Amino acid sequence: RQCLDSVENMDLHVGDRCECKPIRGLIGTGFYCVQVGAMVRRMGLPFAESNNPEELNKLANETWITCLLFSRTCCMLVSEDLEEPVAIEDEMQGQYAVVFDALTGLADPPCEDRGAIFGIFRQLTRGPPRMDDVIQPGKQLIAAGYALYGAATTLMFSIGDGLHGFTLDPSLNEFILTHENIKVPYTGHQYSVNEGRTVLYDERTREMLQALKSQPSLDGKKRQLRYVGSLVADVHRTIMYGGVYMYPQNKNNPMGQVKLLYEAAPIAFLVANGGGQALTGLDPILELVPTSIHDRVPVFFGSEDDTNFCTGFYRASKPIDDPMFTLRRTASIIEYSKNSILDDDDVEEDGIL
């Protein structure tokens, strides 16, 4: 409800759109982000002696499930931390299936910038909830978002007609619209990947990483590696400043690492609504239909030019093998640089924001 007021102020008229009226109860996810964000700060500075990532993750998951259950708007809940979905029936049942990762960035050691990811589907079946209600492609999401618990609590949210950013005002305990109609830059000079796993990547991925180091971005700048190790934090920086975030498949994770249903699909929905690209390397993530709730996929999120450049190495004919590619790209860089009004001084280099 706190988030809803800000959404309606964007002239999206959420309450007046027939397909969005029942989402009013679900937009309270902003409130869950406030609660979990408070827990992260109270319990979870990464290097504090009292930090217990497992306990924090359990509390975050329980908070989301409890709040969604008593919202009476949901029929099925899928959590990253539960093997099976939670079916909601009888008087508590609503008409939406919610998929979520209640707290990301809990690696060992845990990342300082943690977050949460969620997506909302409409129930497909009538009566008691069934697995078909959540086994849907990302293109059928009706809303998605993520929260970032960094220096401030940030909520990125979309109902399918644009990407909007909210920042929590602690004095009001409400989310304020701070970034309206966010557009992912067409190109960027930052790439985000765990290069510590290079030895596990296949030849195509290693060749692509080498090309990123040797080829300038479309704005003519030398590319720079930026990698926090938290999915939400790295994706947030990529959305705001351009470039590409990737988690390719490797020998340890041949199907990829990122969970399709409650991580890759919601983020792909947000990136697409900001004008960016979201691919597995060959396929659009939003087109993929999960075979189970915990399916994994490789992911490439970000600026259209950079994402297409990276995923080109997974196609039969790689762009770098085209003798005309360098010539065309050089001409494009010159033309883009002439038309660009962005200088080096205009780009903040502070890690995430």
C-alpha atoms as one frame of an Amber mdcrd trajectory, in Angstrom:
protein
   0.000   0.000   0.000   2.883   2.343   0.786   4.318   1.647  -2.659   0.894
   1.963  -4.324   0.559   5.654  -3.524   3.794   6.388  -5.364   2.828   4.161
  -8.291  -0.483   5.943  -8.714   1.304   9.309  -8.626   3.149   8.221 -11.777
  -0.173   8.519 -13.664  -0.215   4.772 -14.222  -3.684   4.694 -12.623  -3.113
   1.225 -11.231  -6.383   1.226  -9.357  -8.386   2.122 -12.486  -6.958  -0.523
 -14.831  -9.127  -3.633 -14.884  -6.197  -6.000 -15.188  -4.380  -4.352 -12.295
  -7.038  -3.713  -9.650  -6.300  -6.827  -7.551  -2.593  -5.993  -7.595  -3.327
  -3.315  -4.995  -2.942  -5.945  -2.282   0.253  -7.299  -3.802   1.968  -3.951
  -4.147   2.438  -4.283  -0.398   5.615  -6.148  -1.394   7.216  -2.757  -0.811
   6.306  -3.168   2.857   7.973  -6.594   2.965  11.109  -5.004   1.531  11.030
  -2.442   4.357  10.765  -5.182   6.970  13.499  -7.355   5.493  15.728  -4.340
   4.864  15.423  -3.406   8.532  16.447  -6.946   9.498  19.458  -6.805   7.177
  20.672  -3.649   8.866  19.883  -4.851  12.379  21.442  -8.306  12.019  23.426
  -8.362   8.871  26.422  -6.120   8.364  28.512  -8.656   6.457  31.553  -8.521
   8.680  29.845  -8.029  12.033  30.461 -10.705  14.610  26.720 -11.241  15.068
  26.101 -11.798  11.380  24.343 -15.088  10.661  23.414 -15.350   6.963  21.406
 -18.557   7.389  19.288 -17.115  10.184  18.786 -13.868   8.287  17.757 -15.752
   5.150  15.276 -17.872   7.109  13.702 -14.802   8.730  13.454 -13.014   5.375
  11.747 -16.007   3.775   9.296 -16.368   6.662   8.486 -12.657   6.496   7.613
 -12.826   2.804   5.518 -15.978   3.155   3.599 -14.696   6.180   2.842 -11.302
   4.647   1.806 -12.777   1.291  -0.334 -15.421   2.965  -2.304 -12.887   4.990
  -2.676 -10.519   2.039  -5.381 -12.963   0.815  -4.386 -12.176  -2.773  -2.219
 -15.229  -3.535  -2.961 -18.786  -4.601   0.606 -20.102  -4.874   3.989 -19.020
  -3.509   7.347 -20.179  -4.856  10.435 -19.387  -2.819  14.086 -19.988  -3.598
  14.417 -21.448  -0.119  11.619 -24.044  -0.344  11.790 -27.251  -2.355   8.041
 -27.220  -3.083   5.604 -24.356  -3.710   3.196 -23.217  -1.005  -0.422 -23.710
  -2.118  -2.995 -21.383  -0.529  -6.587 -22.554  -0.455 -10.005 -21.849   1.078
 -10.685 -18.402   2.536  -7.044 -17.300   2.250  -6.814 -17.952  -1.508  -6.431
 -15.157  -4.022  -5.812 -15.208  -7.769  -2.082 -14.522  -8.075   1.015 -16.702
  -7.977   4.070 -14.974  -6.501   7.624 -16.182  -7.076  10.491 -14.702  -5.086
  13.989 -14.906  -3.705  13.568 -13.290  -0.312  17.230 -12.418   0.228  20.092
 -12.548  -2.275  23.791 -11.857  -1.781  24.287 -14.485   0.933  27.465 -16.005
  -0.455  30.331 -16.977   1.820  31.526 -14.422   2.739  28.189 -12.604   2.335
  27.942  -9.572   0.080  27.367  -6.164   1.629  24.689  -5.220  -0.896  21.865
  -7.714  -0.546  18.470  -7.668  -2.144  15.225  -9.439  -2.971  13.609 -10.380
  -6.286   9.939 -11.088  -6.991   7.515 -11.715  -9.840   3.722 -11.943  -9.994
   1.703 -14.203 -12.298  -2.064 -14.406 -12.708  -3.617 -17.757 -11.776  -4.299
 -19.754 -14.942  -6.606 -22.399 -13.495  -9.891 -22.199 -11.641 -10.418 -23.544
  -8.159  -7.563 -24.872  -6.010  -4.095 -23.791  -7.142  -2.072 -26.112  -9.361
   1.543 -26.259 -10.505   0.452 -24.832 -13.895  -0.231 -21.545 -12.127   3.498
 -20.944 -11.600   5.096 -22.872 -14.470   4.704 -19.919 -16.831   7.122 -18.050
 -19.110   8.380 -14.679 -17.942   6.450 -12.894 -20.691   3.258 -13.709 -18.756
   4.374 -11.848 -15.634   1.995  -9.028 -14.799   4.422  -7.340 -12.399   7.961
  -7.801 -11.115  10.543  -6.002  -9.054  13.605  -6.157  -6.920  14.787  -4.462
  -3.741  18.386  -3.452  -3.080  19.498  -3.082   0.534  22.579  -0.934   0.061
  23.330   2.577   1.313  19.578   3.097   0.869  16.669   0.730   0.328  15.800
   0.922  -3.363  12.794  -0.711  -5.024  12.675  -1.184  -8.810   9.201  -2.063
 -10.054   7.256  -2.582 -13.275   3.719  -3.551 -14.191   4.622  -3.949 -17.848
   4.511  -0.385 -19.126   7.848   1.015 -18.039  10.460   0.638 -15.320  10.328
   2.841 -12.233  12.575   3.255  -9.195  11.578   4.087  -5.643  13.739   4.969
  -2.635  12.694   4.376   0.963  12.360   7.545   3.037  13.107   6.318   6.575
  11.478   9.370   8.167   8.157   8.557   6.470   8.705   4.801   6.210   7.404
   5.096   2.649   8.828   4.562  -0.837   9.189   7.762  -2.841   9.278   7.767
  -6.644  12.822   8.906  -7.464  13.467   7.417 -10.920  10.546   7.526 -13.359
  10.537   5.699 -16.705  14.091   4.389 -16.420  15.758   3.556 -19.732  18.664
   1.151 -19.913  21.397   2.912 -21.935  21.849   1.495 -25.437  25.510   0.888
 -24.681  27.879   1.050 -21.734  31.553   0.495 -20.977  31.191  -1.747 -17.912
  30.801  -5.499 -17.869  30.047  -7.654 -14.860  31.098 -11.300 -14.628  32.915
 -13.578 -12.197  36.247 -13.843 -13.996  37.529 -16.039 -11.193  35.668 -18.861
 -12.940  37.374 -18.304 -16.286  39.099 -21.685 -16.099  35.632 -23.304 -15.933
  34.181 -21.435 -18.922  34.054 -22.974 -22.386  36.080 -21.683 -25.313  33.287
 -19.431 -26.615  32.935 -17.655 -23.270  36.701 -17.175 -22.858  36.908 -15.781
 -26.396  34.041 -13.410 -25.617  35.719 -12.163 -22.431  38.938 -11.550 -24.322
  37.015  -9.558 -26.944  35.443  -7.426 -24.214  38.928  -6.504 -23.015  40.296
  -5.742 -26.478  37.281  -4.130 -28.172  36.026  -0.713 -27.040  32.376  -0.199
 -26.270  30.170   1.617 -28.754  30.802   4.905 -26.934  34.504   4.464 -27.724
  35.579   3.822 -24.140  37.711   0.953 -22.937  35.570  -1.526 -21.061  35.963
  -1.936 -17.310  35.116  -4.884 -15.078  32.711  -4.175 -12.211  31.616  -7.184
 -10.158  30.101  -7.048  -6.665  29.019 -10.683  -6.454  25.392  -9.887  -5.588
  22.937 -10.441  -8.448  20.670  -7.530  -7.548  23.514  -5.063  -6.955  25.288
  -5.918 -10.206  22.080  -5.837 -12.248  21.044  -2.526 -10.676  24.303  -0.848
 -11.703  23.947  -2.278 -15.222  20.383  -0.982 -15.571  21.316   2.501 -14.391
  24.585   2.978 -16.278  24.570   0.468 -19.104  26.871  -2.371 -20.022  26.216
  -6.066 -19.489  25.839  -8.429 -16.565  26.407 -12.108 -17.299  26.511 -15.443
 -15.547  27.389 -17.942 -18.314  27.229 -21.695 -17.966  30.433 -23.405 -16.819
  31.776 -26.873 -16.087  30.326 -26.849 -12.572  26.973 -25.441 -13.720  26.367
 -26.619 -17.307  22.760 -25.349 -17.227  23.711 -22.024 -15.683  23.499 -20.783
 -12.101  20.657 -18.235 -11.981  17.198 -19.650 -11.196  14.819 -19.038 -14.093
  11.446 -18.683 -12.394  12.123 -16.322  -9.496  15.418 -14.663 -10.469  16.076
 -14.579 -14.219  12.472 -14.078 -15.399  11.574 -11.151 -13.078  14.871  -9.382
 -13.818  14.405  -9.997 -17.565  10.910  -8.460 -17.258  12.371  -5.338 -15.631
  15.275  -5.033 -18.076  12.946  -5.463 -21.073  10.587  -2.792 -19.720  13.581
  -0.468 -19.501  14.480  -1.105 -23.145  17.353  -3.485 -22.469  18.083  -7.072
 -23.497  17.785 -10.300 -21.475  19.115 -13.454 -23.135  20.463 -16.874 -22.229
  23.055 -16.589 -24.962  20.737 -17.783 -27.712  17.155 -17.368 -26.473  15.123
 -14.535 -24.935  14.688 -15.347 -21.244  11.080 -14.146 -21.250  10.151 -16.835
 -23.779  11.426 -19.769 -21.705   8.895 -22.070 -20.032  10.289 -23.683 -16.863
  10.118 -27.465 -16.541  10.398 -27.199 -12.739  10.309 -24.390 -10.212  14.070
 -24.476  -9.624  15.338 -24.585 -13.225  18.610 -22.745 -13.860  19.709 -20.794
 -16.928  22.746 -18.795 -18.100  21.947 -15.083 -18.228  23.037 -11.950 -20.087
  21.288  -8.742 -18.958  21.906  -5.165 -19.993  22.355  -2.696 -22.813  21.157
  -3.853 -26.214  24.479  -3.324 -27.978  26.647  -4.939 -25.299  24.336  -7.894
 -24.738  24.115  -8.620 -28.455  27.898  -8.320 -28.744  28.446 -10.913 -25.994
  25.774 -13.380 -27.057  26.997 -13.238 -30.658  29.828 -15.570 -29.625  27.310
 -18.341 -28.929  25.863 -18.291 -32.444  27.065 -20.319 -35.400  28.664 -17.261
 -36.986  30.465 -15.089 -34.419  30.541 -11.344 -35.166  34.272 -11.191 -34.500
  34.834 -13.619 -37.416  33.129 -11.264 -39.860  35.853  -9.277 -41.710  33.437
  -6.362 -42.002  32.546  -6.374 -38.303  35.521  -4.291 -37.149  35.016  -1.789
 -39.950  31.309  -1.377 -39.242  31.853  -1.126 -35.506  34.642   1.426 -35.888
  32.341   3.583 -37.998  29.556   3.171 -35.432  31.879   4.169 -32.571  32.904
   7.349 -34.424  29.289   8.234 -35.191  28.087   7.437 -31.672  30.893   9.489
 -30.118  29.989  12.515 -32.268  26.375  12.363 -31.113  27.075  11.518 -27.481
  26.850  14.270 -24.882  28.285  12.062 -22.118  31.805  12.769 -20.891  33.936
  10.712 -18.536  33.172  13.247 -15.801  29.459  12.524 -16.146  29.866   8.869
 -15.171  30.105   8.018 -11.506  32.639   5.310 -10.677  31.495   4.389  -7.194
  30.927   0.660  -7.594  27.133   0.369  -7.622  25.424   3.705  -8.070
